[in-house]
């Protein structure tokens, strides 16, 4: 357990023992990873549940995951038991004092996003993250998050039906992430998560076919870190004017990575893919952050946010 320490921070009005937040899709619904010896959910500031839709989903055909140089491509297809099952059956089994559990909401229409947010509004989750990297079925499958106006419509509609803090997770697969951030802030988001996975492809040269069952997938892990860092840096130029905090993410796998994201403008840092190759990595990052603060004579990580000279 991380005792009272300088790496604690505040995000969305929530006290967090560490700036680390476990990322959606990499820790199930919060229970399985906590069974790991040497790790407890109380070591991290928050944990984001698997993306949840209104109805249950079985996910995509295999293959759904493939390792790449310094990363992985996934196209899980939002496998989940549906909002009602998550709220009624899974959430009551979680220990809310352990960490801040955050819902991850997905939808294929604005109405679906709204209905799932409503389902979580009266639950124990501390906040709601909007995964806007989902295809909009009413707009020919274009992803909400690749269009700043559509992104903002999702935020504005969800804002009306929940009192929970909203985090909007921005897509890197678009032309103008700064405009997207600005419109989502104006639509009422409380924080921004930067970035979701980067669209990618893998080909089997013997079969001459695409490897992933869903054709394309999302690239994550250390391979995307420099891109993610640049997006956080860009978004921070907009978000700091509005006092809207960023949860930086994309390939973070060391204390040094986390500090880079904080210096670029992130208040909290997400860890996802790195958990697959080092399940205890969060303990190491926490320790490294404490060491860095002490070595630099800093009392709090907050002094570092956007602290590039
Ligand atoms: C297997 C897998 C499943 C994911 N599922 C979701 C999801 O359900 N919702 C979501 O918003 N992001 C999902 N993501 C994206 C991660 O939450 C994260 O934003 C991304 O992987 C970048 O961080 P990382 O490089 O540390 O993994 C998933 C990523 C992986 C690897």
mmCIF file of C-alpha atoms and ligand atoms in Angstrom:
data_model
loop_
_atom_site.group_PDB
_atom_site.id
_atom_site.type_symbol
_atom_site.label_atom_id
_atom_site.label_comp_id
_atom_site.label_asym_id
_atom_site.label_seq_id
_atom_site.Cartn_x
_atom_site.Cartn_y
_atom_site.Cartn_z
ATOM 1 C CA UNK A 1 0.000 0.000 0.000
ATOM 2 C CA UNK A 2 1.251 3.457 -0.880
ATOM 3 C CA UNK A 3 1.235 5.372 2.401
ATOM 4 C CA UNK A 4 0.721 9.128 2.659
ATOM 5 C CA UNK A 5 3.201 10.279 0.069
ATOM 6 C CA UNK A 6 4.132 13.103 -2.186
ATOM 7 C CA UNK A 7 2.904 11.306 -5.272
ATOM 8 C CA UNK A 8 -0.725 11.654 -4.205
ATOM 9 C CA UNK A 9 -2.724 14.031 -6.345
ATOM 10 C CA UNK A 10 -6.205 15.365 -6.958
ATOM 11 C CA UNK A 11 -8.062 14.648 -10.187
ATOM 12 C CA UNK A 12 -11.693 15.592 -10.825
ATOM 13 C CA UNK A 13 -12.023 16.480 -7.144
ATOM 14 C CA UNK A 14 -10.988 12.924 -6.203
ATOM 15 C CA UNK A 15 -8.075 12.310 -3.855
ATOM 16 C CA UNK A 16 -5.714 9.833 -5.492
ATOM 17 C CA UNK A 17 -2.854 8.001 -3.739
ATOM 18 C CA UNK A 18 -0.933 7.905 -7.018
ATOM 19 C CA UNK A 19 -1.334 9.564 -10.429
ATOM 20 C CA UNK A 20 -1.503 6.109 -12.021
ATOM 21 C CA UNK A 21 -4.849 5.018 -13.431
ATOM 22 C CA UNK A 22 -5.272 1.484 -14.808
ATOM 23 C CA UNK A 23 -6.688 1.685 -18.310
ATOM 24 C CA UNK A 24 -9.888 0.348 -19.784
ATOM 25 C CA UNK A 25 -9.662 -3.030 -21.462
ATOM 26 C CA UNK A 26 -6.464 -3.992 -19.658
ATOM 27 C CA UNK A 27 -7.891 -4.860 -16.217
ATOM 28 C CA UNK A 28 -11.317 -6.373 -16.917
ATOM 29 C CA UNK A 29 -13.952 -5.189 -14.466
ATOM 30 C CA UNK A 30 -11.563 -4.538 -11.608
ATOM 31 C CA UNK A 31 -11.573 -7.856 -9.793
ATOM 32 C CA UNK A 32 -9.189 -10.115 -11.712
ATOM 33 C CA UNK A 33 -6.024 -8.017 -11.556
ATOM 34 C CA UNK A 34 -6.433 -7.421 -7.818
ATOM 35 C CA UNK A 35 -5.914 -11.171 -7.218
ATOM 36 C CA UNK A 36 -2.273 -10.758 -8.246
ATOM 37 C CA UNK A 37 0.195 -11.357 -5.443
ATOM 38 C CA UNK A 38 2.117 -8.178 -4.642
ATOM 39 C CA UNK A 39 -0.503 -5.843 -6.101
ATOM 40 C CA UNK A 40 -3.655 -4.250 -4.775
ATOM 41 C CA UNK A 41 -6.003 -1.830 -6.504
ATOM 42 C CA UNK A 42 -5.254 0.498 -3.573
ATOM 43 C CA UNK A 43 -1.768 1.072 -5.041
ATOM 44 C CA UNK A 44 -3.217 3.147 -7.878
ATOM 45 C CA UNK A 45 -5.281 6.306 -8.080
ATOM 46 C CA UNK A 46 -8.034 4.784 -10.167
ATOM 47 C CA UNK A 47 -9.126 1.864 -12.312
ATOM 48 C CA UNK A 48 -11.170 2.161 -15.473
ATOM 49 C CA UNK A 49 -13.575 -0.688 -16.152
ATOM 50 C CA UNK A 50 -13.862 -2.444 -19.517
ATOM 51 C CA UNK A 51 -15.824 -0.533 -22.147
ATOM 52 C CA UNK A 52 -19.537 -1.037 -21.534
ATOM 53 C CA UNK A 53 -22.389 -0.873 -24.028
ATOM 54 C CA UNK A 54 -26.138 -0.931 -23.429
ATOM 55 C CA UNK A 55 -26.606 -4.547 -24.558
ATOM 56 C CA UNK A 56 -24.177 -7.442 -23.989
ATOM 57 C CA UNK A 57 -21.562 -7.937 -26.737
ATOM 58 C CA UNK A 58 -19.546 -11.048 -27.573
ATOM 59 C CA UNK A 59 -16.835 -9.035 -29.315
ATOM 60 C CA UNK A 60 -15.085 -9.646 -32.630
ATOM 61 C CA UNK A 61 -14.047 -12.854 -34.350
ATOM 62 C CA UNK A 62 -10.466 -14.016 -33.589
ATOM 63 C CA UNK A 63 -7.701 -13.081 -33.879
ATOM 64 C CA UNK A 64 -8.389 -10.229 -31.506
ATOM 65 C CA UNK A 65 -4.875 -9.472 -30.235
ATOM 66 C CA UNK A 66 -1.451 -9.617 -31.885
ATOM 67 C CA UNK A 67 1.963 -8.609 -30.557
ATOM 68 C CA UNK A 68 3.902 -6.032 -32.588
ATOM 69 C CA UNK A 69 7.392 -4.539 -32.115
ATOM 70 C CA UNK A 70 7.128 -2.729 -28.760
ATOM 71 C CA UNK A 71 3.363 -2.889 -28.696
ATOM 72 C CA UNK A 72 0.191 -4.737 -29.518
ATOM 73 C CA UNK A 73 -2.719 -4.472 -31.908
ATOM 74 C CA UNK A 74 -6.138 -5.273 -30.508
ATOM 75 C CA UNK A 75 -9.632 -5.417 -31.856
ATOM 76 C CA UNK A 76 -11.547 -6.980 -29.003
ATOM 77 C CA UNK A 77 -14.813 -5.488 -30.208
ATOM 78 C CA UNK A 78 -16.027 -4.250 -26.826
ATOM 79 C CA UNK A 79 -16.852 -7.661 -25.371
ATOM 80 C CA UNK A 80 -18.903 -6.932 -22.240
ATOM 81 C CA UNK A 81 -22.012 -8.184 -20.434
ATOM 82 C CA UNK A 82 -24.042 -4.982 -20.949
ATOM 83 C CA UNK A 83 -24.673 -2.008 -18.668
ATOM 84 C CA UNK A 84 -27.383 -3.592 -16.515
ATOM 85 C CA UNK A 85 -25.262 -6.625 -15.631
ATOM 86 C CA UNK A 86 -22.224 -4.418 -14.884
ATOM 87 C CA UNK A 87 -24.200 -2.089 -12.624
ATOM 88 C CA UNK A 88 -26.394 -4.697 -10.899
ATOM 89 C CA UNK A 89 -23.983 -7.627 -10.536
ATOM 90 C CA UNK A 90 -20.344 -6.600 -11.032
ATOM 91 C CA UNK A 91 -20.110 -3.206 -9.342
ATOM 92 C CA UNK A 92 -21.603 -4.338 -5.993
ATOM 93 C CA UNK A 93 -18.738 -6.849 -5.670
ATOM 94 C CA UNK A 94 -16.059 -4.141 -5.930
ATOM 95 C CA UNK A 95 -14.646 -2.441 -2.855
ATOM 96 C CA UNK A 96 -15.120 1.303 -3.491
ATOM 97 C CA UNK A 97 -12.743 2.316 -0.690
ATOM 98 C CA UNK A 98 -9.883 0.486 -2.434
ATOM 99 C CA UNK A 99 -9.545 2.884 -5.362
ATOM 100 C CA UNK A 100 -11.672 5.079 -7.612
ATOM 101 C CA UNK A 101 -13.523 2.899 -10.110
ATOM 102 C CA UNK A 102 -14.343 4.673 -13.345
ATOM 103 C CA UNK A 103 -16.848 3.469 -15.957
ATOM 104 C CA UNK A 104 -15.865 3.391 -19.642
ATOM 105 C CA UNK A 105 -18.927 4.061 -21.779
ATOM 106 C CA UNK A 106 -19.249 3.091 -25.436
ATOM 107 C CA UNK A 107 -22.084 3.348 -27.940
ATOM 108 C CA UNK A 108 -22.998 3.171 -31.589
ATOM 109 C CA UNK A 109 -25.504 6.038 -31.346
ATOM 110 C CA UNK A 110 -25.670 9.130 -29.145
ATOM 111 C CA UNK A 111 -28.800 7.666 -27.559
ATOM 112 C CA UNK A 112 -26.843 4.569 -26.520
ATOM 113 C CA UNK A 113 -24.100 6.669 -24.873
ATOM 114 C CA UNK A 114 -26.815 8.557 -22.995
ATOM 115 C CA UNK A 115 -28.574 5.384 -21.830
ATOM 116 C CA UNK A 116 -25.332 3.805 -20.580
ATOM 117 C CA UNK A 117 -24.383 7.012 -18.735
ATOM 118 C CA UNK A 118 -27.828 6.996 -17.099
ATOM 119 C CA UNK A 119 -27.256 3.401 -15.987
ATOM 120 C CA UNK A 120 -23.979 4.361 -14.283
ATOM 121 C CA UNK A 121 -25.210 7.651 -12.850
ATOM 122 C CA UNK A 122 -26.649 6.055 -9.733
ATOM 123 C CA UNK A 123 -23.792 3.566 -9.209
ATOM 124 C CA UNK A 124 -20.607 3.577 -7.141
ATOM 125 C CA UNK A 125 -18.352 4.684 -10.013
ATOM 126 C CA UNK A 126 -16.432 7.860 -9.236
ATOM 127 C CA UNK A 127 -16.493 9.139 -12.811
ATOM 128 C CA UNK A 128 -17.504 8.219 -16.340
ATOM 129 C CA UNK A 129 -15.054 8.015 -19.231
ATOM 130 C CA UNK A 130 -16.552 8.379 -22.699
ATOM 131 C CA UNK A 131 -14.861 6.136 -25.250
ATOM 132 C CA UNK A 132 -15.750 8.129 -28.351
ATOM 133 C CA UNK A 133 -13.619 5.906 -30.621
ATOM 134 C CA UNK A 134 -16.726 3.939 -31.602
ATOM 135 C CA UNK A 135 -18.384 3.880 -35.043
ATOM 136 C CA UNK A 136 -21.520 6.019 -35.367
ATOM 137 C CA UNK A 137 -24.000 3.694 -37.139
ATOM 138 C CA UNK A 138 -26.172 6.654 -38.156
ATOM 139 C CA UNK A 139 -23.200 8.287 -39.948
ATOM 140 C CA UNK A 140 -22.022 5.335 -42.010
ATOM 141 C CA UNK A 141 -19.714 3.987 -39.319
ATOM 142 C CA UNK A 142 -17.464 7.045 -38.993
ATOM 143 C CA UNK A 143 -15.983 7.101 -35.505
ATOM 144 C CA UNK A 144 -17.478 9.763 -33.225
ATOM 145 C CA UNK A 145 -14.007 10.639 -31.990
ATOM 146 C CA UNK A 146 -12.646 11.371 -35.453
ATOM 147 C CA UNK A 147 -15.056 14.250 -35.900
ATOM 148 C CA UNK A 148 -14.822 17.121 -33.391
ATOM 149 C CA UNK A 149 -18.503 18.085 -33.798
ATOM 150 C CA UNK A 150 -19.765 14.527 -33.276
ATOM 151 C CA UNK A 151 -17.454 14.140 -30.270
ATOM 152 C CA UNK A 152 -18.897 17.264 -28.713
ATOM 153 C CA UNK A 153 -22.460 16.076 -29.341
ATOM 154 C CA UNK A 154 -21.734 12.911 -27.356
ATOM 155 C CA UNK A 155 -20.296 14.936 -24.474
ATOM 156 C CA UNK A 156 -23.125 17.486 -24.482
ATOM 157 C CA UNK A 157 -25.809 14.777 -24.475
ATOM 158 C CA UNK A 158 -24.153 12.724 -21.726
ATOM 159 C CA UNK A 159 -23.516 15.823 -19.628
ATOM 160 C CA UNK A 160 -27.279 16.323 -19.330
ATOM 161 C CA UNK A 161 -27.954 12.909 -17.802
ATOM 162 C CA UNK A 162 -25.204 12.432 -15.237
ATOM 163 C CA UNK A 163 -23.847 14.326 -12.271
ATOM 164 C CA UNK A 164 -20.670 12.198 -12.325
ATOM 165 C CA UNK A 165 -17.457 13.828 -13.566
ATOM 166 C CA UNK A 166 -16.966 13.110 -17.286
ATOM 167 C CA UNK A 167 -13.633 12.242 -18.887
ATOM 168 C CA UNK A 168 -13.602 12.292 -22.687
ATOM 169 C CA UNK A 169 -11.065 9.990 -24.328
ATOM 170 C CA UNK A 170 -9.698 11.592 -27.474
ATOM 171 C CA UNK A 171 -8.727 9.708 -30.603
ATOM 172 C CA UNK A 172 -5.292 10.220 -32.184
ATOM 173 C CA UNK A 173 -6.735 9.151 -35.559
ATOM 174 C CA UNK A 174 -7.930 12.607 -36.585
ATOM 175 C CA UNK A 175 -6.655 15.790 -38.154
ATOM 176 C CA UNK A 176 -7.129 18.316 -35.367
ATOM 177 C CA UNK A 177 -7.042 16.980 -31.825
ATOM 178 C CA UNK A 178 -6.773 20.527 -30.420
ATOM 179 C CA UNK A 179 -10.101 21.515 -31.986
ATOM 180 C CA UNK A 180 -11.603 18.265 -30.708
ATOM 181 C CA UNK A 181 -10.375 19.050 -27.190
ATOM 182 C CA UNK A 182 -11.741 22.600 -27.344
ATOM 183 C CA UNK A 183 -15.211 21.524 -28.491
ATOM 184 C CA UNK A 184 -15.404 18.749 -25.875
ATOM 185 C CA UNK A 185 -14.433 21.213 -23.144
ATOM 186 C CA UNK A 186 -17.103 23.655 -24.333
ATOM 187 C CA UNK A 187 -19.608 20.770 -24.337
ATOM 188 C CA UNK A 188 -18.926 20.184 -20.653
ATOM 189 C CA UNK A 189 -16.270 17.519 -20.221
ATOM 190 C CA UNK A 190 -14.448 17.689 -16.874
ATOM 191 C CA UNK A 191 -11.234 16.038 -18.082
ATOM 192 C CA UNK A 192 -9.602 14.664 -21.217
ATOM 193 C CA UNK A 193 -7.938 11.280 -21.686
ATOM 194 C CA UNK A 194 -5.191 11.509 -24.323
ATOM 195 C CA UNK A 195 -4.815 9.194 -26.295
ATOM 196 C CA UNK A 196 -6.780 6.130 -27.313
ATOM 197 C CA UNK A 197 -5.105 3.537 -29.579
ATOM 198 C CA UNK A 198 -3.765 4.335 -33.051
ATOM 199 C CA UNK A 199 -5.398 2.548 -35.990
ATOM 200 C CA UNK A 200 -3.204 -0.226 -37.424
ATOM 201 C CA UNK A 201 -3.105 -3.382 -39.541
ATOM 202 C CA UNK A 202 -1.284 -6.741 -39.575
ATOM 203 C CA UNK A 203 -0.988 -9.052 -42.606
ATOM 204 C CA UNK A 204 -0.257 -12.796 -42.739
ATOM 205 C CA UNK A 205 2.011 -13.087 -45.802
ATOM 206 C CA UNK A 206 1.573 -16.872 -46.142
ATOM 207 C CA UNK A 207 -2.214 -16.769 -46.172
ATOM 208 C CA UNK A 208 -2.149 -13.331 -47.828
ATOM 209 C CA UNK A 209 -4.904 -12.178 -45.508
ATOM 210 C CA UNK A 210 -5.409 -9.740 -42.684
ATOM 211 C CA UNK A 211 -4.565 -11.208 -39.286
ATOM 212 C CA UNK A 212 -7.214 -9.596 -37.104
ATOM 213 C CA UNK A 213 -10.769 -10.891 -37.399
ATOM 214 C CA UNK A 214 -12.076 -7.360 -37.548
ATOM 215 C CA UNK A 215 -9.466 -6.401 -40.214
ATOM 216 C CA UNK A 216 -7.967 -3.342 -38.458
ATOM 217 C CA UNK A 217 -7.105 -2.867 -34.790
ATOM 218 C CA UNK A 218 -5.761 -0.337 -32.302
ATOM 219 C CA UNK A 219 -2.026 -0.087 -31.659
ATOM 220 C CA UNK A 220 -0.927 0.462 -28.054
ATOM 221 C CA UNK A 221 2.187 0.051 -25.925
ATOM 222 C CA UNK A 222 5.655 1.656 -25.929
ATOM 223 C CA UNK A 223 5.620 1.939 -29.747
ATOM 224 C CA UNK A 224 3.065 4.770 -29.549
ATOM 225 C CA UNK A 225 4.605 6.729 -26.674
ATOM 226 C CA UNK A 226 6.222 9.591 -28.648
ATOM 227 C CA UNK A 227 2.993 10.138 -30.591
ATOM 228 C CA UNK A 228 0.904 10.124 -27.421
ATOM 229 C CA UNK A 229 3.287 12.548 -25.743
ATOM 230 C CA UNK A 230 2.972 14.995 -28.630
ATOM 231 C CA UNK A 231 -0.838 14.793 -28.486
ATOM 232 C CA UNK A 232 -0.813 15.473 -24.722
ATOM 233 C CA UNK A 233 1.510 18.429 -25.306
ATOM 234 C CA UNK A 234 -0.794 19.794 -28.031
ATOM 235 C CA UNK A 235 -4.017 19.284 -26.064
ATOM 236 C CA UNK A 236 -2.496 20.892 -22.956
ATOM 237 C CA UNK A 237 -2.061 24.163 -24.897
ATOM 238 C CA UNK A 238 -5.882 24.264 -25.104
ATOM 239 C CA UNK A 239 -6.938 22.582 -21.852
ATOM 240 C CA UNK A 240 -4.760 24.657 -19.513
ATOM 241 C CA UNK A 241 -6.678 27.790 -20.507
ATOM 242 C CA UNK A 242 -9.851 26.151 -19.194
ATOM 243 C CA UNK A 243 -8.340 24.420 -16.159
ATOM 244 C CA UNK A 244 -9.384 21.026 -17.550
ATOM 245 C CA UNK A 245 -6.967 18.252 -16.512
ATOM 246 C CA UNK A 246 -5.511 15.560 -18.783
ATOM 247 C CA UNK A 247 -5.059 11.850 -18.117
ATOM 248 C CA UNK A 248 -2.016 11.107 -20.297
ATOM 249 C CA UNK A 249 -1.591 7.627 -21.743
ATOM 250 C CA UNK A 250 -0.065 5.645 -24.557
ATOM 251 C CA UNK A 251 2.871 3.337 -23.953
ATOM 252 C CA UNK A 252 3.745 4.368 -20.412
ATOM 253 C CA UNK A 253 5.967 1.660 -18.905
ATOM 254 C CA UNK A 254 8.402 3.396 -16.536
ATOM 255 C CA UNK A 255 8.558 6.254 -14.012
ATOM 256 C CA UNK A 256 10.482 8.264 -16.606
ATOM 257 C CA UNK A 257 7.666 7.840 -19.135
ATOM 258 C CA UNK A 258 5.146 8.997 -16.539
ATOM 259 C CA UNK A 259 7.222 12.090 -15.728
ATOM 260 C CA UNK A 260 7.498 12.951 -19.430
ATOM 261 C CA UNK A 261 3.697 12.884 -19.733
ATOM 262 C CA UNK A 262 3.290 15.019 -16.599
ATOM 263 C CA UNK A 263 5.813 17.570 -17.871
ATOM 264 C CA UNK A 264 3.897 17.668 -21.181
ATOM 265 C CA UNK A 265 0.702 18.565 -19.280
ATOM 266 C CA UNK A 266 -0.870 15.426 -17.803
ATOM 267 C CA UNK A 267 -2.172 15.461 -14.213
ATOM 268 C CA UNK A 268 -2.665 11.683 -14.096
ATOM 269 C CA UNK A 269 -1.118 8.901 -16.177
ATOM 270 C CA UNK A 270 -2.754 5.771 -17.542
ATOM 271 C CA UNK A 271 -1.055 2.393 -17.689
ATOM 272 C CA UNK A 272 -2.494 -0.338 -19.913
ATOM 273 C CA UNK A 273 -0.460 -2.502 -22.270
ATOM 274 C CA UNK A 274 2.609 -2.492 -19.993
ATOM 275 C CA UNK A 275 0.587 -4.549 -17.483
ATOM 276 C CA UNK A 276 0.626 -7.448 -19.960
ATOM 277 C CA UNK A 277 4.417 -7.751 -19.842
ATOM 278 C CA UNK A 278 4.956 -6.591 -16.237
ATOM 279 C CA UNK A 279 1.859 -6.943 -14.033
ATOM 280 C CA UNK A 280 3.645 -5.322 -11.071
ATOM 281 C CA UNK A 281 4.833 -2.324 -13.068
ATOM 282 C CA UNK A 282 2.666 0.178 -11.166
ATOM 283 C CA UNK A 283 4.553 -0.469 -7.928
ATOM 284 C CA UNK A 284 7.816 0.297 -9.757
ATOM 285 C CA UNK A 285 6.417 3.465 -11.301
ATOM 286 C CA UNK A 286 5.133 4.673 -7.909
ATOM 287 C CA UNK A 287 8.548 4.098 -6.349
ATOM 288 C CA UNK A 288 10.349 5.789 -9.230
ATOM 289 C CA UNK A 289 8.084 8.840 -8.984
ATOM 290 C CA UNK A 290 8.788 9.186 -5.259
ATOM 291 C CA UNK A 291 12.521 8.910 -5.896
ATOM 292 C CA UNK A 292 12.358 11.547 -8.636
ATOM 293 C CA UNK A 293 10.483 14.002 -6.416
ATOM 294 C CA UNK A 294 12.942 13.548 -3.558
ATOM 295 C CA UNK A 295 15.989 13.841 -5.854
ATOM 296 C CA UNK A 296 14.624 17.084 -7.287
ATOM 297 C CA UNK A 297 13.516 18.547 -3.951
ATOM 298 C CA UNK A 298 9.856 18.684 -5.010
ATOM 299 C CA UNK A 299 7.015 18.244 -2.548
ATOM 300 C CA UNK A 300 4.305 17.299 -5.037
ATOM 301 C CA UNK A 301 3.840 16.020 -8.560
ATOM 302 C CA UNK A 302 1.443 18.896 -9.153
ATOM 303 C CA UNK A 303 4.478 21.211 -9.364
ATOM 304 C CA UNK A 304 5.567 19.282 -12.468
ATOM 305 C CA UNK A 305 2.334 19.405 -14.503
ATOM 306 C CA UNK A 306 3.085 21.197 -17.780
ATOM 307 C CA UNK A 307 6.418 22.132 -16.233
ATOM 308 C CA UNK A 308 8.551 22.230 -19.375
ATOM 309 C CA UNK A 309 10.962 25.171 -19.314
HETATM 310 C C1 LIG B 1 -6.698 -5.255 -25.074
HETATM 311 C C2 LIG B 1 -7.114 -3.817 -25.015
HETATM 312 C C3 LIG B 1 -8.469 -3.505 -24.833
HETATM 313 C C4 LIG B 1 -8.878 -2.160 -24.779
HETATM 314 N N1 LIG B 1 -10.206 -1.866 -24.554
HETATM 315 C C5 LIG B 1 -10.598 -0.567 -24.418
HETATM 316 C C6 LIG B 1 -11.954 -0.234 -24.114
HETATM 317 O O1 LIG B 1 -12.816 -1.109 -23.898
HETATM 318 N N2 LIG B 1 -12.286 1.086 -24.018
HETATM 319 C C7 LIG B 1 -11.355 2.084 -24.205
HETATM 320 O O2 LIG B 1 -11.695 3.270 -24.097
HETATM 321 N N3 LIG B 1 -10.049 1.795 -24.472
HETATM 322 C C8 LIG B 1 -9.661 0.501 -24.574
HETATM 323 N N4 LIG B 1 -8.334 0.220 -24.822
HETATM 324 C C9 LIG B 1 -7.353 1.321 -24.956
HETATM 325 C C10 LIG B 1 -6.594 1.543 -23.633
HETATM 326 O O3 LIG B 1 -7.490 1.863 -22.580
HETATM 327 C C11 LIG B 1 -5.528 2.664 -23.769
HETATM 328 O O4 LIG B 1 -6.166 3.892 -24.021
HETATM 329 C C12 LIG B 1 -4.519 2.399 -24.877
HETATM 330 O O5 LIG B 1 -4.175 1.035 -24.922
HETATM 331 C C13 LIG B 1 -3.235 3.246 -24.735
HETATM 332 O O6 LIG B 1 -2.535 2.991 -23.531
HETATM 333 P P1 LIG B 1 -1.376 1.863 -23.372
HETATM 334 O O7 LIG B 1 -0.401 2.052 -24.501
HETATM 335 O O8 LIG B 1 -0.774 2.096 -22.019
HETATM 336 O O9 LIG B 1 -2.072 0.541 -23.469
HETATM 337 C C14 LIG B 1 -7.911 -1.119 -24.897
HETATM 338 C C15 LIG B 1 -6.544 -1.462 -25.078
HETATM 339 C C16 LIG B 1 -6.150 -2.767 -25.119
HETATM 340 C C17 LIG B 1 -4.684 -3.085 -25.294
#
